[in-house]
Coordinates of C-alpha atoms and ligand atoms in Angstrom, one line a residue:
M10 CA 5.8 4.6 0.9
C11 CA 7.4 7.9 1.8
G12 CA 10.0 9.6 -0.2
I13 CA 13.7 10.1 0.6
I14 CA 16.2 12.5 -1.0
G15 CA 19.8 13.1 0.0
H16 CA 22.5 15.3 -1.7
I17 CA 26.2 15.9 -1.5
G18 CA 27.7 18.3 -4.0
T19 CA 29.4 21.6 -4.6
G20 CA 26.4 24.0 -4.2
N21 CA 23.8 24.5 -1.5
A22 CA 21.9 21.3 -0.9
L23 CA 18.7 23.0 0.2
E24 CA 17.4 23.7 -3.3
T25 CA 18.1 20.2 -4.6
L26 CA 16.4 18.7 -1.5
L27 CA 13.3 20.8 -2.0
T28 CA 13.1 20.0 -5.7
G29 CA 13.6 16.4 -4.9
L30 CA 10.8 16.5 -2.3
E31 CA 8.4 18.1 -4.8
N32 CA 9.3 15.4 -7.3
L33 CA 8.5 12.8 -4.7
E34 CA 5.3 14.2 -3.4
Y35 CA 3.2 11.5 -5.2
R36 CA 4.8 9.0 -2.7
G37 CA 3.4 10.7 0.3
Y38 CA 2.3 14.1 1.2
D39 CA 1.2 14.5 4.8
S40 CA 4.4 16.1 6.1
A41 CA 7.9 17.0 4.9
G42 CA 11.3 18.0 6.2
I43 CA 15.0 18.6 5.5
A44 CA 18.2 18.6 7.4
V45 CA 21.4 20.4 6.1
Q46 CA 24.9 20.6 7.5
N47 CA 24.9 24.2 8.2
G48 CA 28.5 24.9 9.2
S49 CA 27.6 25.1 12.9
G50 CA 25.6 21.9 13.3
I51 CA 22.7 20.2 11.5
A52 CA 19.8 22.5 10.7
V53 CA 16.5 20.7 10.7
Q54 CA 13.2 22.1 9.3
K55 CA 10.0 20.1 9.1
R56 CA 6.3 20.6 8.9
S57 CA 3.0 18.7 8.6
G58 CA 1.3 19.3 5.3
K59 CA 2.7 19.6 1.7
V60 CA 6.2 20.6 0.6
D61 CA 4.9 24.1 0.0
E62 CA 4.2 24.4 3.7
L63 CA 7.7 23.3 4.5
K64 CA 9.1 25.9 2.0
N65 CA 7.0 28.7 3.6
S66 CA 8.1 27.7 7.0
I67 CA 11.8 28.0 5.9
G68 CA 11.1 31.6 4.8
D69 CA 14.2 33.7 5.5
R70 CA 15.8 31.1 7.8
H71 CA 19.5 30.8 6.7
I72 CA 20.1 27.2 5.8
E73 CA 23.2 26.7 3.8
G74 CA 25.5 23.7 3.3
N75 CA 26.4 21.2 0.7
V76 CA 25.3 18.1 2.4
G77 CA 21.6 17.4 3.3
I78 CA 18.7 14.9 3.5
G79 CA 15.0 15.3 3.1
H80 CA 11.8 13.3 3.4
T81 CA 8.2 13.5 2.4
R82 CA 6.0 11.3 4.7
W83 CA 3.1 9.0 4.4
S84 CA 2.3 8.2 8.0
T85 CA 2.4 4.7 9.3
H86 CA 3.3 5.3 13.0
G87 CA 1.7 8.4 14.5
P88 CA -0.4 11.2 13.0
P89 CA 1.0 13.7 10.5
T90 CA 2.3 16.3 12.9
D91 CA 5.4 18.5 12.9
E92 CA 7.0 16.3 15.6
N93 CA 6.4 13.1 13.6
A94 CA 7.8 14.5 10.3
H95 CA 11.3 13.4 9.3
P96 CA 14.2 14.0 9.6
H97 CA 14.5 12.7 13.1
T98 CA 17.5 13.4 15.4
D99 CA 19.0 12.1 18.6
D100 CA 18.9 14.1 21.8
T101 CA 21.9 16.2 20.9
A102 CA 20.8 16.7 17.2
D103 CA 24.2 15.4 16.1
V104 CA 22.6 12.6 14.0
A105 CA 19.8 13.1 11.5
V106 CA 17.9 10.3 9.8
V107 CA 15.2 9.8 7.2
H108 CA 13.5 6.4 6.8
N109 CA 11.0 4.6 4.7
G110 CA 9.5 1.3 5.8
I111 CA 8.5 -0.2 9.1
I112 CA 10.8 -1.0 12.0
E113 CA 9.0 -3.9 13.6
N114 CA 11.0 -4.0 16.8
Y115 CA 10.9 -0.3 17.4
A116 CA 8.9 -0.6 20.7
D117 CA 11.6 -2.9 22.2
L118 CA 14.4 -0.6 21.0
K119 CA 12.7 2.5 22.3
S120 CA 12.2 1.1 25.8
W121 CA 15.8 -0.2 25.8
L122 CA 17.1 3.3 24.9
R123 CA 14.8 4.9 27.4
E124 CA 16.3 2.8 30.1
R125 CA 19.6 4.3 29.1
G126 CA 18.4 7.9 29.3
H127 CA 17.3 8.6 25.8
E128 CA 14.2 10.9 25.4
F129 CA 11.9 10.7 22.5
T130 CA 9.8 13.5 21.0
S131 CA 7.7 11.7 18.3
D132 CA 5.4 8.7 17.9
T133 CA 7.4 7.3 15.0
D134 CA 9.3 4.0 14.7
T135 CA 12.1 6.0 12.9
E136 CA 13.2 8.0 15.9
V137 CA 14.9 5.0 17.4
I138 CA 17.5 5.0 14.6
P139 CA 19.3 8.3 15.3
H140 CA 19.2 7.4 19.0
L141 CA 20.7 4.0 18.4
I142 CA 23.5 5.5 16.2
Q143 CA 24.1 8.1 19.0
Y144 CA 24.2 5.4 21.6
Y145 CA 27.0 3.5 19.7
L146 CA 28.9 6.8 19.1
D147 CA 28.8 7.5 22.8
A148 CA 30.0 4.0 23.4
G149 CA 33.2 5.0 21.4
M150 CA 32.5 3.6 18.0
A151 CA 33.6 5.4 14.9
N152 CA 30.8 7.0 12.8
E153 CA 30.6 4.3 10.1
A154 CA 30.8 1.4 12.7
A155 CA 28.0 3.1 14.8
F156 CA 25.8 3.4 11.7
R157 CA 26.3 -0.3 10.7
R158 CA 25.7 -1.5 14.3
A159 CA 22.5 0.5 14.6
I160 CA 21.2 -0.8 11.3
D161 CA 22.1 -4.3 12.3
E162 CA 19.7 -4.0 15.2
L163 CA 16.7 -3.1 13.1
E164 CA 14.0 -5.7 12.2
G165 CA 11.5 -5.0 9.5
S166 CA 11.8 -3.1 6.3
Y167 CA 13.8 0.0 5.7
A168 CA 15.5 2.4 3.4
V169 CA 17.6 4.6 5.8
T170 CA 19.7 7.7 5.0
A171 CA 21.7 9.3 7.8
M172 CA 24.0 12.3 8.3
L173 CA 26.3 12.9 11.3
D174 CA 27.4 16.4 12.4
G175 CA 30.8 17.5 11.4
E176 CA 31.5 15.4 8.4
H177 CA 30.4 15.6 4.8
V178 CA 29.2 12.0 4.4
L179 CA 25.8 10.4 3.8
Y180 CA 25.2 6.8 5.1
A181 CA 22.5 4.7 3.5
A182 CA 21.1 1.2 4.0
R183 CA 18.4 -0.8 2.4
Q184 CA 16.3 -3.8 3.5
G185 CA 13.0 -4.2 1.7
S186 CA 12.4 -0.6 0.7
P187 CA 13.9 0.9 -2.4
L188 CA 17.0 3.2 -2.4
V189 CA 19.0 4.5 -5.3
V190 CA 22.2 6.5 -5.7
G191 CA 22.4 9.1 -8.5
V192 CA 25.9 10.2 -9.8
E193 CA 26.8 13.2 -11.9
D194 CA 30.5 14.2 -11.8
D195 CA 31.1 15.5 -8.3
E196 CA 27.4 15.6 -7.3
F197 CA 25.8 12.6 -5.6
F198 CA 22.2 12.0 -4.8
L199 CA 20.4 9.4 -2.7
A200 CA 16.7 8.7 -3.1
S201 CA 13.9 6.3 -2.6
D202 CA 13.0 6.7 -6.3
V203 CA 14.7 8.0 -9.4
P204 CA 12.3 10.9 -10.1
A205 CA 13.7 12.7 -7.1
F206 CA 16.8 13.7 -8.9
L207 CA 16.1 12.9 -12.6
E208 CA 16.6 16.5 -13.7
Y209 CA 20.2 16.4 -12.4
T210 CA 21.4 12.9 -13.5
D211 CA 20.3 9.8 -15.3
T212 CA 23.2 7.7 -14.0
V213 CA 22.0 5.5 -11.1
V214 CA 23.1 2.7 -8.9
Y215 CA 20.4 0.6 -7.2
L216 CA 21.0 -0.7 -3.7
E217 CA 20.0 -4.3 -3.0
D218 CA 18.7 -5.7 0.2
G219 CA 21.5 -5.8 2.8
D220 CA 23.6 -3.1 1.1
V221 CA 25.1 -0.1 2.8
A222 CA 26.3 2.9 0.7
I223 CA 28.7 5.5 2.1
V224 CA 28.7 8.7 0.0
D225 CA 31.1 11.6 0.3
E226 CA 32.4 14.3 -2.1
D227 CA 34.9 11.8 -3.7
G228 CA 32.4 9.0 -4.5
V229 CA 30.3 6.1 -3.3
E230 CA 31.5 3.0 -1.5
F231 CA 29.2 0.0 -1.4
T232 CA 29.5 -2.7 1.3
D233 CA 27.4 -5.3 2.9
L234 CA 26.3 -4.8 6.5
A235 CA 29.4 -6.4 7.8
G236 CA 31.5 -3.9 5.9
E237 CA 32.8 -6.2 3.1
S238 CA 33.2 -4.2 -0.1
I239 CA 30.7 -5.1 -2.9
T240 CA 30.3 -4.0 -6.5
R241 CA 27.2 -2.3 -7.8
E242 CA 27.2 -1.3 -11.4
P243 CA 25.8 2.1 -12.6
E244 CA 22.9 2.1 -15.1
T245 CA 21.4 4.8 -17.3
V246 CA 17.7 5.4 -16.9
E247 CA 15.8 6.5 -19.9
W248 CA 12.8 8.3 -18.5
D249 CA 11.2 11.6 -19.3
P250 CA 11.3 13.6 -16.1
E251 CA 7.7 14.6 -16.7
Q252 CA 6.6 11.0 -16.7
A253 CA 8.8 10.0 -13.9
G254 CA 6.2 10.0 -11.1
K255 CA 4.7 7.0 -12.9
G256 CA 8.2 5.4 -13.2
E257 CA 8.2 3.0 -16.2
Y258 CA 4.4 2.9 -16.3
D259 CA 2.1 4.8 -18.6
H260 CA -0.5 5.4 -15.9
F261 CA -0.6 5.6 -12.1
M262 CA -3.3 2.9 -12.1
L263 CA -1.0 0.4 -13.8
K264 CA 1.8 1.4 -11.4
E265 CA -0.5 0.8 -8.5
I266 CA -1.6 -2.5 -9.8
Y267 CA 2.0 -3.6 -10.0
E268 CA 2.8 -2.2 -6.5
Q269 CA 0.4 -4.8 -5.0
P270 CA 3.2 -7.3 -4.0
T271 CA 4.8 -4.5 -2.1
S272 CA 1.7 -2.9 -0.6
L273 CA 0.4 -6.3 0.6
A274 CA 3.7 -7.2 2.1
Q275 CA 3.6 -3.9 3.9
A276 CA 0.0 -4.6 5.1
I277 CA 0.8 -7.9 6.7
E278 CA 4.4 -7.1 7.9
G279 CA 4.6 -7.8 11.6
R280 CA 0.9 -8.7 11.8
I281 CA 1.0 -12.4 11.0
D282 CA 3.1 -15.3 12.4
P283 CA 2.6 -18.0 9.8
E284 CA 4.8 -20.6 11.6
N285 CA 2.7 -20.5 14.8
G286 CA -0.6 -19.6 13.1
R287 CA -1.0 -16.3 15.0
I288 CA -2.4 -12.9 14.0
A289 CA -1.1 -9.8 15.9
L290 CA -2.9 -6.6 15.0
E291 CA -0.9 -4.0 16.9
D292 CA -3.8 -2.1 18.7
F293 CA -6.0 -5.1 19.0
P294 CA -4.5 -7.6 21.5
S295 CA -6.3 -10.8 22.3
G296 CA -9.6 -10.1 24.1
T297 CA -10.2 -6.7 22.4
F298 CA -13.4 -7.9 20.7
E299 CA -14.8 -10.2 23.4
G300 CA -18.1 -8.3 23.7
V301 CA -18.8 -8.1 20.0
G302 CA -22.0 -9.9 19.0
N303 CA -22.6 -8.4 15.5
V304 CA -20.7 -6.3 13.0
Q305 CA -21.9 -3.7 10.6
L306 CA -19.5 -2.7 7.8
I307 CA -20.2 0.7 6.1
A308 CA -18.5 1.9 2.9
C309 CA -19.0 3.1 -0.6
G310 CA -17.8 2.0 -4.1
T311 CA -14.7 -0.2 -4.1
S312 CA -14.5 0.1 -0.3
Y313 CA -18.0 -1.3 -0.1
H314 CA -16.9 -4.3 -2.1
A315 CA -14.0 -4.8 0.3
A316 CA -16.5 -4.4 3.2
L317 CA -18.7 -7.1 1.6
Y318 CA -15.7 -9.3 1.3
G319 CA -15.0 -8.7 5.0
S320 CA -18.6 -9.3 6.0
L321 CA -18.6 -12.7 4.2
A322 CA -15.3 -13.6 5.9
L323 CA -16.9 -12.7 9.2
N324 CA -20.0 -14.8 8.4
Q325 CA -17.8 -17.7 7.4
A326 CA -16.0 -17.3 10.8
G327 CA -19.4 -17.6 12.6
I328 CA -19.9 -13.8 13.3
R329 CA -23.1 -12.0 12.4
A330 CA -22.0 -9.3 10.0
T331 CA -23.6 -7.2 7.3
A332 CA -22.0 -4.8 4.7
L333 CA -24.1 -1.7 4.1
L334 CA -23.8 1.1 1.6
A335 CA -22.9 4.1 3.7
N336 CA -25.1 6.4 1.6
E337 CA -28.1 4.2 2.5
Y338 CA -27.2 3.8 6.1
S339 CA -29.3 6.8 7.3
V340 CA -32.5 5.1 6.1
T341 CA -31.7 1.4 6.3
A342 CA -29.4 1.0 9.3
P343 CA -30.1 -2.1 11.2
P344 CA -30.6 -1.6 14.9
V345 CA -27.4 -1.0 17.0
D346 CA -27.1 -2.6 20.5
D347 CA -24.2 -2.7 23.0
E348 CA -22.7 -5.7 21.2
T349 CA -22.5 -3.9 17.8
L350 CA -19.2 -3.0 16.3
V351 CA -19.5 -0.7 13.3
I352 CA -16.5 -0.8 10.9
A353 CA -16.0 2.1 8.4
V354 CA -14.0 1.0 5.4
T355 CA -12.6 3.9 3.5
Q356 CA -9.3 4.3 1.6
S357 CA -9.2 8.1 1.9
G358 CA -10.9 8.4 5.3
E359 CA -12.7 11.4 3.9
T360 CA -15.7 10.1 2.0
A361 CA -18.7 12.2 3.2
D362 CA -21.2 9.3 2.9
T363 CA -19.0 7.1 5.0
L364 CA -18.3 9.8 7.6
N365 CA -22.0 10.5 8.0
A366 CA -22.8 6.8 8.6
L367 CA -19.9 6.6 11.0
R368 CA -21.3 9.6 13.0
Q369 CA -24.7 8.1 13.0
A370 CA -23.4 4.8 14.4
T371 CA -21.4 6.7 17.0
A372 CA -24.5 8.6 18.0
A373 CA -26.5 5.4 18.3
G374 CA -23.9 4.1 20.8
A375 CA -22.0 1.6 18.7
D376 CA -18.3 0.9 19.1
T377 CA -16.6 2.1 16.0
L378 CA -13.5 1.1 14.1
T379 CA -12.1 2.6 10.8
V380 CA -10.1 0.6 8.3
T381 CA -8.3 3.2 6.2
N382 CA -5.1 4.0 4.3
V383 CA -4.7 7.5 5.5
V384 CA -3.3 8.3 9.0
G385 CA -4.8 11.4 10.4
S386 CA -7.9 11.3 8.1
T387 CA -11.2 12.3 9.5
A388 CA -12.5 8.7 9.7
A389 CA -9.4 7.7 11.5
R390 CA -9.7 10.5 14.0
E391 CA -13.5 10.1 14.6
A392 CA -13.7 6.3 15.2
D393 CA -12.8 4.7 18.5
D394 CA -10.1 2.6 16.9
T395 CA -8.3 2.4 13.5
L396 CA -6.6 -0.3 11.5
F397 CA -4.3 1.1 8.8
I398 CA -3.9 -0.8 5.6
R399 CA -0.5 0.7 4.8
A400 CA -1.0 0.6 1.0
G401 CA 0.9 3.9 0.4
P402 CA -0.5 6.8 -1.7
E403 CA -3.0 5.8 -4.4
I404 CA -3.1 8.5 -7.1
G405 CA -5.3 6.8 -9.8
V406 CA -9.0 7.5 -9.2
A407 CA -9.7 3.8 -9.7
A408 CA -8.9 2.1 -6.4
T409 CA -6.7 -0.9 -7.0
K410 CA -4.1 -1.7 -4.4
T411 CA -6.2 -0.3 -1.6
F412 CA -9.0 -2.9 -2.3
S413 CA -6.5 -5.8 -2.0
S414 CA -5.1 -4.4 1.3
Q415 CA -8.5 -3.6 2.7
A416 CA -9.8 -7.1 1.9
V417 CA -6.7 -8.8 3.4
M418 CA -6.9 -6.7 6.6
L419 CA -10.6 -7.4 7.0
T420 CA -9.9 -11.1 6.5
L421 CA -7.3 -10.9 9.4
L422 CA -9.7 -8.8 11.5
A423 CA -12.5 -11.4 11.0
Q424 CA -10.2 -14.1 12.4
R425 CA -9.2 -11.9 15.3
I426 CA -12.9 -11.0 16.1
A427 CA -13.9 -14.7 15.8
A428 CA -11.0 -15.8 18.0
D429 CA -12.2 -13.4 20.8
T430 CA -15.8 -14.2 20.5
C431 CA -15.7 -18.0 19.8
G432 CA -12.6 -18.7 21.9
E433 CA -10.4 -19.8 19.0
P434 CA -9.8 -18.8 15.4
P435 CA -12.4 -20.7 13.3
A436 CA -10.3 -20.9 10.2
D437 CA -7.2 -23.1 9.8
L438 CA -4.7 -20.3 10.3
T439 CA -1.8 -22.7 9.8
S440 CA -3.0 -22.9 6.2
L441 CA -4.3 -19.3 5.7
L442 CA -1.3 -17.5 7.1
P443 CA 1.4 -19.3 5.2
D444 CA -0.6 -18.8 2.0
L445 CA -1.0 -15.1 2.9
S446 CA 2.7 -14.7 3.5
R447 CA 3.4 -16.3 0.0
M448 CA 0.9 -14.0 -1.6
P449 CA 3.3 -11.1 -2.5
A450 CA 5.7 -13.4 -4.3
Q451 CA 2.8 -15.2 -6.0
L452 CA 1.4 -11.9 -7.1
E453 CA 4.8 -10.9 -8.5
S454 CA 4.9 -14.0 -10.6
M455 CA 1.3 -13.6 -11.8
L456 CA 1.9 -10.0 -12.8
V457 CA 4.5 -11.0 -15.4
T458 CA 1.9 -13.0 -17.3
D459 CA -0.1 -11.5 -20.2
D460 CA -3.4 -13.4 -19.9
A461 CA -5.4 -10.3 -18.9
A462 CA -4.0 -8.2 -21.8
R463 CA -4.8 -10.9 -24.3
I464 CA -8.4 -11.3 -23.1
A465 CA -8.9 -7.5 -23.1
D466 CA -7.8 -7.5 -26.7
R467 CA -9.9 -10.6 -27.7
Y468 CA -13.1 -9.1 -26.4
R469 CA -12.5 -5.4 -27.2
D470 CA -15.6 -5.0 -29.4
S471 CA -18.2 -6.5 -27.1
Q472 CA -21.5 -4.9 -26.2
S473 CA -21.6 -5.6 -22.4
Y474 CA -19.3 -7.3 -19.9
F475 CA -20.7 -9.5 -17.1
F476 CA -18.8 -10.7 -14.1
I477 CA -20.0 -13.5 -11.8
G478 CA -18.8 -15.1 -8.6
R479 CA -20.1 -17.0 -5.6
G480 CA -19.2 -16.6 -1.9
L481 CA -16.0 -14.5 -1.7
G482 CA -16.1 -14.4 -5.5
Y483 CA -19.2 -12.3 -5.5
P484 CA -17.7 -9.0 -4.2
V485 CA -14.8 -9.7 -6.6
A486 CA -17.3 -9.9 -9.5
L487 CA -19.0 -6.6 -8.3
E488 CA -15.6 -5.0 -8.1
G489 CA -14.5 -6.3 -11.5
A490 CA -17.6 -4.7 -13.1
L491 CA -17.2 -1.4 -11.2
K492 CA -13.5 -1.1 -12.3
F493 CA -14.5 -2.0 -15.9
K494 CA -17.3 0.5 -16.2
E495 CA -15.3 3.2 -14.3
I496 CA -12.4 3.4 -16.6
T497 CA -13.6 2.0 -20.0
Y498 CA -17.1 3.7 -20.0
E499 CA -18.4 0.4 -21.4
H500 CA -21.4 -1.3 -19.9
A501 CA -20.4 -3.9 -17.2
E502 CA -22.4 -5.6 -14.5
G503 CA -21.5 -7.9 -11.6
F504 CA -23.8 -10.7 -10.3
A505 CA -23.8 -13.4 -7.8
S506 CA -23.4 -16.3 -10.2
G507 CA -26.6 -18.0 -9.0
E508 CA -28.6 -14.8 -9.8
L509 CA -27.8 -15.0 -13.6
K510 CA -30.7 -17.3 -14.2
H511 CA -33.1 -15.0 -12.3
G512 CA -33.1 -12.2 -14.9
P513 CA -29.8 -11.1 -16.3
L514 CA -29.6 -14.2 -18.5
A515 CA -32.1 -12.4 -20.8
L516 CA -29.4 -10.0 -21.7
V517 CA -26.8 -12.6 -22.6
T518 CA -25.7 -12.8 -26.3
P519 CA -22.5 -13.8 -28.1
N520 CA -21.5 -10.2 -27.5
T521 CA -21.6 -10.3 -23.7
P522 CA -18.4 -12.0 -22.4
V523 CA -19.0 -13.5 -18.9
F524 CA -16.0 -13.4 -16.6
A525 CA -16.5 -16.2 -14.0
V526 CA -14.5 -16.0 -10.8
F527 CA -13.7 -19.3 -9.1
T528 CA -12.6 -19.1 -5.4
G529 CA -13.4 -22.6 -4.1
D530 CA -16.8 -21.6 -2.8
E531 CA -19.1 -24.1 -4.5
D532 CA -17.2 -23.8 -7.8
E533 CA -19.3 -26.6 -9.4
K534 CA -22.4 -24.4 -9.1
T535 CA -20.6 -21.4 -10.5
L536 CA -19.4 -23.5 -13.4
K537 CA -23.0 -24.6 -14.1
N538 CA -24.2 -21.0 -14.1
A539 CA -21.4 -20.0 -16.5
E540 CA -22.4 -22.9 -18.8
E541 CA -26.0 -21.6 -18.7
A542 CA -24.7 -18.3 -20.2
Q543 CA -22.4 -20.2 -22.6
T544 CA -25.3 -22.3 -23.9
R545 CA -26.9 -18.9 -24.9
G546 CA -23.9 -18.0 -26.9
A547 CA -21.9 -15.9 -24.4
P548 CA -18.1 -16.5 -24.3
V549 CA -17.0 -17.5 -20.8
I550 CA -13.7 -16.5 -19.4
A551 CA -12.8 -18.5 -16.3
I552 CA -10.5 -16.9 -13.6
C553 CA -9.0 -19.9 -11.8
P554 CA -5.9 -21.9 -11.3
D555 CA -4.5 -23.8 -14.4
D556 CA -5.6 -27.2 -13.1
H557 CA -9.2 -26.2 -12.3
R558 CA -12.0 -28.1 -14.1
A559 CA -13.5 -24.8 -15.4
V560 CA -10.5 -24.5 -17.8
E561 CA -11.9 -27.3 -19.9
V562 CA -15.4 -25.8 -20.0
A563 CA -14.6 -22.1 -20.5
D564 CA -13.9 -20.5 -23.8
R565 CA -10.8 -18.7 -22.4
H566 CA -8.9 -18.8 -19.1
I567 CA -7.0 -16.3 -17.0
A568 CA -4.7 -18.1 -14.5
I569 CA -4.4 -17.4 -10.8
P570 CA -2.2 -19.3 -8.4
A571 CA -3.6 -22.1 -6.3
T572 CA -4.1 -20.8 -2.8
D573 CA -6.4 -20.7 0.2
S574 CA -10.1 -20.1 -0.7
E575 CA -10.0 -16.9 1.5
L576 CA -7.4 -15.4 -0.8
A577 CA -8.2 -16.8 -4.3
G578 CA -10.6 -14.0 -5.1
L579 CA -8.0 -11.4 -4.4
F580 CA -5.7 -12.8 -7.1
A581 CA -8.7 -12.9 -9.4
N582 CA -9.4 -9.3 -8.6
V583 CA -5.9 -8.2 -9.6
Q584 CA -6.3 -10.0 -13.0
L585 CA -9.7 -8.3 -13.5
Q586 CA -8.0 -4.9 -12.7
L587 CA -5.6 -5.7 -15.5
V588 CA -8.4 -6.6 -17.9
S589 CA -10.1 -3.3 -17.2
Y590 CA -6.8 -1.4 -17.5
H591 CA -5.9 -2.9 -20.9
A592 CA -9.5 -2.5 -22.2
A593 CA -9.5 1.2 -21.2
N594 CA -6.0 1.7 -22.7
Q595 CA -7.1 0.3 -26.1
L596 CA -10.0 2.7 -26.0
D597 CA -7.6 5.5 -25.2
R598 CA -9.5 6.5 -22.1
P599 CA -8.0 9.0 -19.5
I600 CA -7.4 6.1 -17.2
D601 CA -6.1 7.9 -14.1
K602 CA -8.9 10.5 -14.2
P603 CA -12.1 9.0 -15.5
R604 CA -14.7 11.5 -16.5
N605 CA -17.1 12.7 -13.8
L606 CA -15.3 11.0 -11.0
A607 CA -13.0 12.2 -8.2
K608 CA -10.5 10.3 -6.0
S609 CA -12.2 11.5 -2.8
V610 CA -15.9 12.2 -2.8
T611 CA -16.5 14.7 0.0
V612 CA -20.1 15.5 -0.8
E613 CA -23.2 13.5 -0.1
Ligands
M6R21 O1 -12.0 6.8 -0.1 P1 -13.1 5.7 -0.1 O2 -12.5 4.4 0.0 O3 -14.1 6.0 1.0 O4 -13.8 5.9 -1.5 C1 -15.0 5.2 -1.8 C2 -15.3 5.3 -3.2 O5 -15.6 6.6 -3.6 C3 -14.2 4.7 -4.1 O6 -13.9 3.4 -3.7 C4 -14.6 4.7 -5.6 O7 -15.7 3.8 -5.8 C5 -13.4 4.4 -6.5 N1 -13.2 5.4 -7.5 C6 -13.5 3.1 -7.2 O8 -12.4 2.8 -8.0

């Protein structure tokens, strides 16, 4: 989820590119760069850090030209260094490229190009693109043909914008990552997202998957990858530039909830093979976890709930695993032996409590692994290994899309660990993986329903809100309650459904709606627990598929798609995120920045 900007116009492109990058910083902000046709070649300037650091590094350097491209990066391959920042060029710096997405076959392409004498300077997947274009140029192809041919070789997802020395043309292609052209008289813009250029134009043309756009000073030509002309109609966007970072959404939290089909697709891309029932986690080939006898997962807040989800998935796969609050670890850590793997789960990779626990585990001699969203974060650097969840920047203080991606990655990791230690994956991967690959599309369909908004409205004046679940539904219940209290400031509690009768039932009244999560883990028992609350007057809201028996019993129902029991809770969690969001919105709470809280808690 990086940001792309490109500009061809009458004035100097540099200023437009830098403004565009600042407008896009919410998409990624660990490094930035620009490339401009400078009269005597392509001038490239790039830096790790924020756009301000790029600006400072440009200083008095004379960069002037009316064609250019820029990029703000959210690392997926390689740490946030100057070398890994975009734009990337070929050996001769005649081709400059910016790219969003993931090139799945980059390793094969890189070694193929190396065998033909190409040298690489970065760890990125992107760098193969300018080298491929150059390869086909050297083979005698015309510029446009070389661009198309190189794009045709890419597998994975991409939004690519390229510029070749000596001509005033921008080439763009889209497959799975957004790309949009902005048009204003004789000024043309290319961007991953409209906010990049909204102060210059509100007339836009969206590229669709498989489209190529060729932009010069006279206009834009759209074709398919084979070069056949296609028509794409311009549209007018009606956004206030101030709001544009949130796109059409009122809050980042809502935007991030709605990004989950994309962030999940990105998390699993290239990592599962549903047809053959295989999981391929890039840095963890078969055998990596052979010596693991027990797993401790350490985390805080929402990440702790994801860790709990992961620990249950591990337990169900036959591995001894415990989720532990990182801030309790210094006093309650179970013993570590040479078979212990400690997994730090942290979106930011900077949470002080989690870092301290990770350091304690390292000092005790455990093998360590971090599951995080942030390449180059402290937890990623300090652990022995890292698994990135690739959710893209999360701006809202309330974690949403990162929970889903963490839980999915831990579910896959559990199967990989179990396969290494038990000899074969214990779950039926031929059922789980196809369901997982369907998940982004199912989420997309679920997100257009309004069940959650209606329920939030129906129970808006309640006194307390309870969330219950069993098995993998339990961490989802805890997370549902945390989200609710965090952004509504209303009282909310999550319980294992069987615990309700051991105390909390005393609090149940007609004013305490009970949200019951059904995941397929002994649902009959959860239903019985929900009925115990219902008998005491509490309204019960069942989160389950339409044909579930709980629908007949509950007072209300929020629908989730039918899926594998390892994934059902994640759909329920998204619905509960929406319930919290709509409840908080009705109360006019500052949803993206709840009182007293911070996105990254760097103190103990
Ligand atoms: O960056 P981390 O995942 O380590 O953060 C942990 C918690 O601070 C975080 O999940 C917090 O609970 C969220 N605000 C919850 O929405």
